Short mmCIF file of C-alpha atoms in Angstrom, two decimals:
data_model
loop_
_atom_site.label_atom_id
_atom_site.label_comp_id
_atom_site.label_asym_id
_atom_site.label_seq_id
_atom_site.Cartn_x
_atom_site.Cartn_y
_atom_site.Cartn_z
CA UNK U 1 -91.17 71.91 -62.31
CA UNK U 2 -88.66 73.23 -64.72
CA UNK U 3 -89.12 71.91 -68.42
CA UNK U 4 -86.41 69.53 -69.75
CA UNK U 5 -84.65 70.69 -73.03
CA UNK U 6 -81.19 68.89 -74.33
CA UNK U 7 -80.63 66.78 -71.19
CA UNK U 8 -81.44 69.59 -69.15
CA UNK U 9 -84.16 71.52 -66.85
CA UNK U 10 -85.00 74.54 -68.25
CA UNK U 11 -86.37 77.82 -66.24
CA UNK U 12 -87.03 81.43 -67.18
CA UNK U 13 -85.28 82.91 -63.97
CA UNK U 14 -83.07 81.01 -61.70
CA UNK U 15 -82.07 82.71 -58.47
CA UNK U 16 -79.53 82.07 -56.53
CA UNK U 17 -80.28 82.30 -52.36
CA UNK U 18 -83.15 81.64 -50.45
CA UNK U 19 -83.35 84.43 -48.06
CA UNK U 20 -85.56 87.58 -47.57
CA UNK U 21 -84.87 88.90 -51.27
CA UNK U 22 -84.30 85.76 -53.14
CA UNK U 23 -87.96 84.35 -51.67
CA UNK U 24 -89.73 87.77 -51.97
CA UNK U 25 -88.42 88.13 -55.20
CA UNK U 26 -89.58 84.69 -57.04
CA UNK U 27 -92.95 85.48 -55.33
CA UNK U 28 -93.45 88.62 -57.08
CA UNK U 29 -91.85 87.39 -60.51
CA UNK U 30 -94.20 84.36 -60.64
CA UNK U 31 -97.51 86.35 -59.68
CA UNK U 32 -96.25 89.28 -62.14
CA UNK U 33 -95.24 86.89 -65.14
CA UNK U 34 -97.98 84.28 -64.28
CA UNK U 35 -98.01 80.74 -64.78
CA UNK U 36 -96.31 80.08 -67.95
CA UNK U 37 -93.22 81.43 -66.32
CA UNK U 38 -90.81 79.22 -64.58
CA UNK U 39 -88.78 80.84 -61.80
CA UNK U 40 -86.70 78.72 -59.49
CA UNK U 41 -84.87 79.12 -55.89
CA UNK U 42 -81.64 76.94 -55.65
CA UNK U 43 -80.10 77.17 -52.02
CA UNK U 44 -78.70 74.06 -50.24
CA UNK U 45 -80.60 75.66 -46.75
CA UNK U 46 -83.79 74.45 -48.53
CA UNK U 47 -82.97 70.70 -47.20
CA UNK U 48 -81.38 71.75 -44.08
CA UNK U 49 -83.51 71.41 -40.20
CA UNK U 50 -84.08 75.46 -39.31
CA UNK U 51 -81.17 76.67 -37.48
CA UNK U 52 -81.72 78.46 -34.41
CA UNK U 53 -81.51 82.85 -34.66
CA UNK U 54 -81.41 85.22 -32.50
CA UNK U 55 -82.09 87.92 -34.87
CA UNK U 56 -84.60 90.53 -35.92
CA UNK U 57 -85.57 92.85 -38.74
CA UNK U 58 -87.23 95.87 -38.82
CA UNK U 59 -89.67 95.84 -41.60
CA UNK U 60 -89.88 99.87 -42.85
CA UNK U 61 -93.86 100.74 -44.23
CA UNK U 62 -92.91 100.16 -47.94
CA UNK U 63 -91.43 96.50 -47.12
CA UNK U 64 -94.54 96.14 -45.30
CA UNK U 65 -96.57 97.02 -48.50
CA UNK U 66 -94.45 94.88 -50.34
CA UNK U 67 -95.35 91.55 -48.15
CA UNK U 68 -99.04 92.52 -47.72
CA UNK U 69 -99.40 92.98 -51.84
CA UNK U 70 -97.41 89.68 -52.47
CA UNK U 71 -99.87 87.79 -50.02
CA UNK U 72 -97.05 87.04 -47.21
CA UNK U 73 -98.03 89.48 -44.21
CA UNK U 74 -101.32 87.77 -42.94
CA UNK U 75 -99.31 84.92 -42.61
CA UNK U 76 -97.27 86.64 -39.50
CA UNK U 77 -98.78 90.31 -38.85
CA UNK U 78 -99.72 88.39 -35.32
CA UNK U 79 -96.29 88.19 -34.64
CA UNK U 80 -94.72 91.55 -35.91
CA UNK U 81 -94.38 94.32 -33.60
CA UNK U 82 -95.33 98.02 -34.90
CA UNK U 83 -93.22 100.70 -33.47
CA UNK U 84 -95.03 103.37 -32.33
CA UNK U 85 -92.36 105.66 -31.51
CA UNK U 86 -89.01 105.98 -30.92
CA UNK U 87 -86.20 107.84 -29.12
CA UNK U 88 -82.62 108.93 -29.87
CA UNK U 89 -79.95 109.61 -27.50
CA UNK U 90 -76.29 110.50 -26.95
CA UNK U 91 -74.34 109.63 -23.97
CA UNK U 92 -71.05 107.91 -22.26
CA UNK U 93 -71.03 104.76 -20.71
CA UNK U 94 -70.82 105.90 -16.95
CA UNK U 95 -73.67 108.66 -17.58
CA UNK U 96 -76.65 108.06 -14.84
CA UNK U 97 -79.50 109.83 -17.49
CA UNK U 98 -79.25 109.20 -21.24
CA UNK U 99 -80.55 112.63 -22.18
CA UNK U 100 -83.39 112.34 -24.87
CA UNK U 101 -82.42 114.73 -27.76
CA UNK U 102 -84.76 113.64 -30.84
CA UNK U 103 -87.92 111.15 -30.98
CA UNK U 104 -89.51 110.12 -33.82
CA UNK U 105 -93.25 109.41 -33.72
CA UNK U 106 -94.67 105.90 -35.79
CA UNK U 107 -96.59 106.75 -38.08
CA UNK U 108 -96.14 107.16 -42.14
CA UNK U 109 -99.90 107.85 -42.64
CA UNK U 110 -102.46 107.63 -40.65
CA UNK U 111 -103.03 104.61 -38.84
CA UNK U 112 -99.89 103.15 -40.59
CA UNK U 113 -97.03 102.56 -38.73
CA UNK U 114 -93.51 103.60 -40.32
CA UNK U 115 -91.75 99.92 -39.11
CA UNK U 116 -92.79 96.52 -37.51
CA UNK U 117 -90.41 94.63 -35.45
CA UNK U 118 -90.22 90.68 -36.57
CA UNK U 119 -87.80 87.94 -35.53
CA UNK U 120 -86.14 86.41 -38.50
CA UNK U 121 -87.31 82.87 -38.56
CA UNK U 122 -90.99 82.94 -39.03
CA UNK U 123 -90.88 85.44 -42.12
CA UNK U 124 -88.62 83.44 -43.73
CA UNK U 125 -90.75 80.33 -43.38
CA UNK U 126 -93.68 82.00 -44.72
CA UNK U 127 -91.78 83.39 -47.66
CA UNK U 128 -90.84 80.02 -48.39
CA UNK U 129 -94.59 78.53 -48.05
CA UNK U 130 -95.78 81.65 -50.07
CA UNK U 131 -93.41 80.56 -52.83
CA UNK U 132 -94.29 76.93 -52.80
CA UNK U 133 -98.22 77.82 -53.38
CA UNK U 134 -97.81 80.21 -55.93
CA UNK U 135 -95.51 77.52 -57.64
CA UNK U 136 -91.92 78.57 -57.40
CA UNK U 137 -89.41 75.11 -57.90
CA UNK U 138 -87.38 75.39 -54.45
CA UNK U 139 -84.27 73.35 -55.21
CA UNK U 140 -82.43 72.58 -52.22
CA UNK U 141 -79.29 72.58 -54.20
CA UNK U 142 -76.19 75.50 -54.56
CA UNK U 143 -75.67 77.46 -57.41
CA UNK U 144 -72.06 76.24 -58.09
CA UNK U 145 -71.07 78.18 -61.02
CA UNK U 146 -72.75 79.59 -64.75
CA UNK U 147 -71.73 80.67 -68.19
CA UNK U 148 -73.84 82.95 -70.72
CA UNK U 149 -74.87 81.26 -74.04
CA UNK U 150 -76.01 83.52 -76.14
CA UNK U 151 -79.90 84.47 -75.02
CA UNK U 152 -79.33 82.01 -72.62
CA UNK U 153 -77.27 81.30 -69.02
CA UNK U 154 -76.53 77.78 -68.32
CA UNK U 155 -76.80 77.98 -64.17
CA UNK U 156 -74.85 74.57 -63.09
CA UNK U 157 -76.13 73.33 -59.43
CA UNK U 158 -74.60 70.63 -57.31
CA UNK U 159 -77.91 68.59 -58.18
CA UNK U 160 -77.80 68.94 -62.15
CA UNK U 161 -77.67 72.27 -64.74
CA UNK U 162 -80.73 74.57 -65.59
CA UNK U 163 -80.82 76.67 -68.82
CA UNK U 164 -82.17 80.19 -67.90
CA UNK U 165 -83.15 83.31 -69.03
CA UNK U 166 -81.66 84.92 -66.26
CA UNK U 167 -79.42 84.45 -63.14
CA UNK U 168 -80.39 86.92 -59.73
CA UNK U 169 -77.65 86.29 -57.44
CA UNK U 170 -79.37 86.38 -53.82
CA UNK U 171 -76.40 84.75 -51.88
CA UNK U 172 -75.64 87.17 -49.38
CA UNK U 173 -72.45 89.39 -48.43
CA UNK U 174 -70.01 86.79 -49.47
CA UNK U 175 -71.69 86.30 -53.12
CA UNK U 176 -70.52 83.39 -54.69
CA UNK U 177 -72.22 84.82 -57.84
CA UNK U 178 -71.08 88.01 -57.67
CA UNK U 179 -67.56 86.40 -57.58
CA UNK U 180 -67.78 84.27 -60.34
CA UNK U 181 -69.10 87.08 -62.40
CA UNK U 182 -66.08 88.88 -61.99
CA UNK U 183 -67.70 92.30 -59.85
CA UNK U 184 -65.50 93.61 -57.50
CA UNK U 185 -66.73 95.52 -54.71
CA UNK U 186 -65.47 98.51 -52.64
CA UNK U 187 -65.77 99.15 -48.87
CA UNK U 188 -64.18 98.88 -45.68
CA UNK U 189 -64.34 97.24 -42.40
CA UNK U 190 -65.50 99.17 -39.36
CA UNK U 191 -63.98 97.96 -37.20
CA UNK U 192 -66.86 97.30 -34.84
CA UNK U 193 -69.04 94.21 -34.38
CA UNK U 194 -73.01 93.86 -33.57
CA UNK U 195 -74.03 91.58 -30.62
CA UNK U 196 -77.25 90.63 -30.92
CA UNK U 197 -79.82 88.74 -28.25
CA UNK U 198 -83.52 88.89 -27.53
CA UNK U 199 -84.02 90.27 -24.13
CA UNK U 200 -87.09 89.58 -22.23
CA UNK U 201 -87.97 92.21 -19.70
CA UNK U 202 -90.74 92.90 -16.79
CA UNK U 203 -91.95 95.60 -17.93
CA UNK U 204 -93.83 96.52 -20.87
CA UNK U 205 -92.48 98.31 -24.05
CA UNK U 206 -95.34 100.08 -25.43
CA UNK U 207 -93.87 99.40 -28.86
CA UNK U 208 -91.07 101.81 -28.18
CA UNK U 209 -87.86 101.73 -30.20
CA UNK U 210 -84.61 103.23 -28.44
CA UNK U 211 -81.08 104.05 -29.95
CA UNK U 212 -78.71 105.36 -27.51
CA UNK U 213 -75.44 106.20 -29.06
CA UNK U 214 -72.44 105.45 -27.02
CA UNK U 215 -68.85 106.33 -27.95
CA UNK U 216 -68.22 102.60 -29.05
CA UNK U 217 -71.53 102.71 -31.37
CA UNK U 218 -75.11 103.07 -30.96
CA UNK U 219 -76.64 100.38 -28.65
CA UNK U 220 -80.58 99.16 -30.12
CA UNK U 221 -83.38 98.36 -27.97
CA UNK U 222 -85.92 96.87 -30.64
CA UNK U 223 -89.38 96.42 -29.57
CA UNK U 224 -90.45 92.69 -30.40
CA UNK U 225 -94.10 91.03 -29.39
CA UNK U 226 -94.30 89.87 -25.78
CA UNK U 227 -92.13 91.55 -22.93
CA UNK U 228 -89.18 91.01 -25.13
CA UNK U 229 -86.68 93.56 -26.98
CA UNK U 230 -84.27 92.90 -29.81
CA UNK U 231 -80.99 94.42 -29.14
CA UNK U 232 -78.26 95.54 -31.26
CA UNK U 233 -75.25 96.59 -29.80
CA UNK U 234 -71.85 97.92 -31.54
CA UNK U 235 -68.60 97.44 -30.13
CA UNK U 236 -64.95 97.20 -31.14
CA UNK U 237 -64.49 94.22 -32.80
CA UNK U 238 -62.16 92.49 -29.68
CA UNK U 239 -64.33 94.30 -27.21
CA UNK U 240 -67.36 92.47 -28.56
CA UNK U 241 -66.02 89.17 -28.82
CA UNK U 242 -64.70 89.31 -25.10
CA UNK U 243 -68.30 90.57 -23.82
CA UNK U 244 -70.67 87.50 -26.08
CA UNK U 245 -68.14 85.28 -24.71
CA UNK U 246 -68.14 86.02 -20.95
CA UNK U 247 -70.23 83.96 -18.27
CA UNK U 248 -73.77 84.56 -17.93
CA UNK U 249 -73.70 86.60 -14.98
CA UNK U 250 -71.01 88.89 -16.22
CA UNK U 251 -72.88 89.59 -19.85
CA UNK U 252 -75.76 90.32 -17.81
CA UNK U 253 -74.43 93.24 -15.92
CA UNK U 254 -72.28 94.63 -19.25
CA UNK U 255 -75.89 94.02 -20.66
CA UNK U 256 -78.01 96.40 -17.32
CA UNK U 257 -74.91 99.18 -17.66
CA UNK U 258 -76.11 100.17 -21.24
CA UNK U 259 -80.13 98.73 -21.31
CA UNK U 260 -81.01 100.30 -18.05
CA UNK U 261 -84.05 99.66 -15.94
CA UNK U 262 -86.56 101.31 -16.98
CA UNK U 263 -88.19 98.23 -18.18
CA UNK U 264 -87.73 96.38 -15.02
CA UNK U 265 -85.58 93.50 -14.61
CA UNK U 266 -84.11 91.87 -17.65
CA UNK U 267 -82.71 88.06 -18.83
CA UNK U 268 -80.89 87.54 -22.21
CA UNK U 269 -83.54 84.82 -24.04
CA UNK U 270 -81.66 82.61 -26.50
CA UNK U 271 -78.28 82.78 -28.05
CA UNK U 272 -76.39 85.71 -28.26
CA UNK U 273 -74.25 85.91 -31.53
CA UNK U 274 -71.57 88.67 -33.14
CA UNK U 275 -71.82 90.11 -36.58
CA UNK U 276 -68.65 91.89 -37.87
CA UNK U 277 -69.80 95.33 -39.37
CA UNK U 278 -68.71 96.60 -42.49
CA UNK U 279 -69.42 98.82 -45.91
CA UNK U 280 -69.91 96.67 -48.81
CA UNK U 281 -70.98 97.81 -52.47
CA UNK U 282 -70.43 96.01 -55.50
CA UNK U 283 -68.94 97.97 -58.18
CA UNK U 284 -71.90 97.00 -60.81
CA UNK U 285 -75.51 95.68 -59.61
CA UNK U 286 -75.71 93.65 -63.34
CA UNK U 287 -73.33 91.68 -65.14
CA UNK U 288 -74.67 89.84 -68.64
CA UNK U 289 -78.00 87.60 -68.04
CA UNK U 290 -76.89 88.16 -64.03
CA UNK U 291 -78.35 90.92 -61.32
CA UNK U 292 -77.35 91.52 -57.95
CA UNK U 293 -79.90 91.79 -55.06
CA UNK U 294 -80.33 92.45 -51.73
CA UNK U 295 -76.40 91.81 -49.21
CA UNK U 296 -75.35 90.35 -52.40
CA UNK U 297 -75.20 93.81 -54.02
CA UNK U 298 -74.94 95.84 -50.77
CA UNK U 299 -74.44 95.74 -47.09
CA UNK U 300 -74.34 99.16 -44.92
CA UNK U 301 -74.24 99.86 -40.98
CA UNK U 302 -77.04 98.72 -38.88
CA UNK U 303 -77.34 102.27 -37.57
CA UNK U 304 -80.58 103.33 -39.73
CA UNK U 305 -81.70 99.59 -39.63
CA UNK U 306 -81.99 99.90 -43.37
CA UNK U 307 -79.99 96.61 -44.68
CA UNK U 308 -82.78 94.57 -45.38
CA UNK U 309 -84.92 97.34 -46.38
CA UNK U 310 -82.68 98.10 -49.19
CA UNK U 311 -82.81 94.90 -50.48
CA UNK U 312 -86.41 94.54 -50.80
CA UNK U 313 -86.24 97.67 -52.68
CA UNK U 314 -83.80 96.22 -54.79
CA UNK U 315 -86.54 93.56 -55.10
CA UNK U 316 -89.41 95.89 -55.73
CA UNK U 317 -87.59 97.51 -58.71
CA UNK U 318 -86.00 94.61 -60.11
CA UNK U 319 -89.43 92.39 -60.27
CA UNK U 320 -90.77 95.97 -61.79
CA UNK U 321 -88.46 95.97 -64.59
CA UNK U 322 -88.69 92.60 -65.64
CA UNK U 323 -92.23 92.43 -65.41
CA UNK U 324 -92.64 95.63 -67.48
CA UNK U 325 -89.98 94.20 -70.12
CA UNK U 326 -92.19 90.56 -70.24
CA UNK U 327 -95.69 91.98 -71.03
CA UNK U 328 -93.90 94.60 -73.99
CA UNK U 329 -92.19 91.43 -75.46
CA UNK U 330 -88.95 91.96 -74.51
CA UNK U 331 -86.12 89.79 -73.39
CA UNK U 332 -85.89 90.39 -69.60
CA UNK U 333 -82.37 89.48 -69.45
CA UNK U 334 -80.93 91.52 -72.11
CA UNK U 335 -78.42 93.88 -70.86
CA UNK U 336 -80.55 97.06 -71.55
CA UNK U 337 -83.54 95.78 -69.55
CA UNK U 338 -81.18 95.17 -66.31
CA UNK U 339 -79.49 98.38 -66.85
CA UNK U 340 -82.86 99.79 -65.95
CA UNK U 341 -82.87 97.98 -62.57
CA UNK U 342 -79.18 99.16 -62.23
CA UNK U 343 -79.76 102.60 -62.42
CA UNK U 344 -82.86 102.81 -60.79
CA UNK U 345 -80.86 101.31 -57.40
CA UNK U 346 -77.26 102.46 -57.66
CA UNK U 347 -77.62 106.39 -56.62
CA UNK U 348 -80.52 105.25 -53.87
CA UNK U 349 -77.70 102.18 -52.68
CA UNK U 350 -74.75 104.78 -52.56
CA UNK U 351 -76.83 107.49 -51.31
CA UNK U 352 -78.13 104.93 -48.25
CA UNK U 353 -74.32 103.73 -47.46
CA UNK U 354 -72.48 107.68 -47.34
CA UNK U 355 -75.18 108.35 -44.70
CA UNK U 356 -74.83 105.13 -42.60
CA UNK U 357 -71.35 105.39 -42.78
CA UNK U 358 -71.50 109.19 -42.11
CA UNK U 359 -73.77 108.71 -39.38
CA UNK U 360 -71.51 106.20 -37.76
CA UNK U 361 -68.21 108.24 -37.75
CA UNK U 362 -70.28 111.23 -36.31
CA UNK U 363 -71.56 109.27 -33.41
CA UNK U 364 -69.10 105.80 -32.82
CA UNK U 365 -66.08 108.58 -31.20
CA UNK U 366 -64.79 110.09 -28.17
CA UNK U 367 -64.86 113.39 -28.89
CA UNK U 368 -66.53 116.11 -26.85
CA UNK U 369 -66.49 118.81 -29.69
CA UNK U 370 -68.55 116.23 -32.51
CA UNK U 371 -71.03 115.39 -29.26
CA UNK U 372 -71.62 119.32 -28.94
CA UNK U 373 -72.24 119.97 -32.68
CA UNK U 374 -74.24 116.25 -33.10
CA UNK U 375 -76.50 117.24 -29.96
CA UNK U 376 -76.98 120.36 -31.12
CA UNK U 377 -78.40 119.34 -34.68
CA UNK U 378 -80.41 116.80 -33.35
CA UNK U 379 -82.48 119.50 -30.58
CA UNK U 380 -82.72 121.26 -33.98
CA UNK U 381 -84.42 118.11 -35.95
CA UNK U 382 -85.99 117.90 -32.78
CA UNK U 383 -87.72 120.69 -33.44
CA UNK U 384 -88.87 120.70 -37.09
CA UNK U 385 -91.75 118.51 -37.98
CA UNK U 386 -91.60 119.12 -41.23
CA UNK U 387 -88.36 117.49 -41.62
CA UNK U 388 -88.51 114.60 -38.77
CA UNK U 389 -91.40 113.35 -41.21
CA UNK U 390 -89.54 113.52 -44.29
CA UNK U 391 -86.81 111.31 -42.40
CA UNK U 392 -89.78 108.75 -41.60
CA UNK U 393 -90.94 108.54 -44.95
CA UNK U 394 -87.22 108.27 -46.17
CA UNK U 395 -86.37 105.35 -44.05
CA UNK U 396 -90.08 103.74 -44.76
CA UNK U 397 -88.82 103.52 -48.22
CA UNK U 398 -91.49 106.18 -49.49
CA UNK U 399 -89.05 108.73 -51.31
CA UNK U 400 -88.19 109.48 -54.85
CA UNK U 401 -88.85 106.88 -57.69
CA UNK U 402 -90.58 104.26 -55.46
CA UNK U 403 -91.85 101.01 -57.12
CA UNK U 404 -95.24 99.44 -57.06
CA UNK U 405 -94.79 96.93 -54.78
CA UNK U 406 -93.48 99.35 -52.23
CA UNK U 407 -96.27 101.43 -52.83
CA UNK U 408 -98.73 98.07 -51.92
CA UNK U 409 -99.72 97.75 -55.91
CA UNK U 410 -99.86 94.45 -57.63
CA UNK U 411 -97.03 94.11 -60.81
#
């Protein structure tokens, strides 16, 4: 429990949201720092009965390293999916055969898989059971607004104020954090929404991942455990609220037209929800005795499937840098320690969202000219090894300045 000082708890780091980065995060920071360190997760969700969701993440090979070397993968490697391969392709609607122009095989190294497939929920739950062993303070409480003084931040919750080294702001797309700080962001709307269901099918998968690009934006078929798929599929914004909201039978056929049937007959299991899509990047990842992680710094198109597997790198290199500060004496929340985290993630972050977004102009149109040239350089990835495994390794998080936790080694 935090330490009382001046009518209030005091903790080392305070962070603000209890999703995949905010839980990941306090995990690593308390193993790296130890047990003298306080570290505390404030998110009113904490309290709340687990809501039902339909979705699913794709965990790349370096997020995979990350949970396995913080002690959090046994805990659902039963239930994760590894893709073993997976295939691109470009079509229309109406087309009878979805022509295969590029496939990707699994593996990162031998015997390693370059993703797993996992439904939300049960990660999340044993993030939050990892953090209560190692003794992270889970306060079911918001962050509802902080002020620097001096070496310190005071971090005022709905449930009473904590005195803190340092502030993380966790809180997702719509930071409150990020907004009190005073960080604008920059970014657009695409004007496209995700629908996103678990389908259950008859036939088996064989842990194959599909991503058939269709003029309204690509359409996911996400191999999960079981006879069952995770799908992601783009639409214009009005065209995808009128399809999640039409009868049962009607979804289902809009559903056949773009899964097919290769895998037999399929049934939508669950609820089926919409996601508006956008480009989102906040302007600085740091502000004083505050950084940004995860949605709350960043959130790019689902084309890559590389949202969530940015912000665990944000993660990896943030726990990094304040570890590294701690054990050479420094003060982790001084504004040159977080400028390391800064730009060790902004030209990675920027880098990520110009090819998401670049990727989803060059595919998400109607033109027959951009579907030459696009088929065309994909027969000729097709065709290079070399390249096609530099692409894997990119996407499993394994390029350029990668930090220890991504690379499975303890802080």
């Amino acid at each position: 429990m935090a330490e009382q000082s001046n009518g209030r708890d005091r903790a080392d780091v305070v962070i603000g949201g209890a999703g995949f980065a905010g839980l990941a995060l306090a995990i690593a920071l308390r193993q790296g720092l130890g047990p003298d360190v306080t570290v505390v997760v404030a998110d009113p969700g904490l309290g709340a009965a687990p809501r039902e969701d339909a979705r699913a993440s794709a965990i790349a090979a370096g997020a995979r390293r990350l949970f396995e070397t913080i002690g959090v993968w046994d805990a659902v490697a039963a239930e994760a999916q590894p893709i073993l391969d997976m295939v691109v392709t470009d079509s229309r609607l109406g087309d009878a055969v979805k022509p295969v122009f590029l496939t990707f095989a699994g593996e990162v190294e031998p015997g390693e898989p370059f993703a797993h497939m996992i439904e939300n929920r049960p990660l999340v739950e044993a993030l939050a059971a990892k953090a209560r062993e190692v003794g992270v303070t889970l306060r079911p409480s918001a962050v509802a607004g902080f002020a620097v003084e001096g070496e310190r931040v005071s971090v005022r919750c709905d449930d009473g104020v904590l005195a803190a080294g340092l502030l993380i702001a966790a809180d997702g797309a719509r930071s409150r954090l990020r907004e009190l700080a005073g960080i604008p962001i920059f970014g657009w709307s695409y004007g496209q929404s995700a629908i996103v269901a678990t389908v259950v099918h008859e036939r088996d998968h064989g842990g194959r991942a599909e991503e058939h690009f269709l003029p309204a934006g690509p359409f996911a078929i996400l191999p999960l455990k079981g006879r069952r798929s995770s799908i992601v599929w783009t639409e214009e914004e009005q065209a995808a609220e009128r399809i999640v909201e039409l009868p049962d039978d009607l979804f289902h056929a809009e559903l056949e037209q773009r899964f097919g049937l290769h895998l037999g007959d399929i049934a939508v299991a669950g609820p089926r929800r919409v996601h508006p899509l956008g480009l989102t990047v906040a302007r600085a990842f740091v502000a004083e005795r505050l950084a940004l992680v995860g949605d709350a710094a960043h959130v790019i198109h689902p084309i890559a499937g590389q949202g969530l597997n940015l912000g665990l790198r944000d993660v990896a290199a943030l726990a990094e840098t304040i570890v590294d500060a701690a054990r050479l004496g420094l003060d982790f929340g001084a504004a040159n320690v977080l400028e390391r985290y800064q730009r060790w993630r902004r030209f990675d972050t920027m880098a990520m969202g110009i090819a998401t977004d670049g990727l989803n102009r060059l595919f998400s149109n109607r033109s027959d000219a951009l579907r030459l040239v696009r088929d065309v350089g994909l027969g000729l990835v097709d065709r290079l090894p070399a390249l096609k495994r530099l692409f894997i390794r990119e996407a499993a998080g394994l390029v350029g300045e990668v930090p220890k936790l991504l690379r499975g080694e303890a802080l």
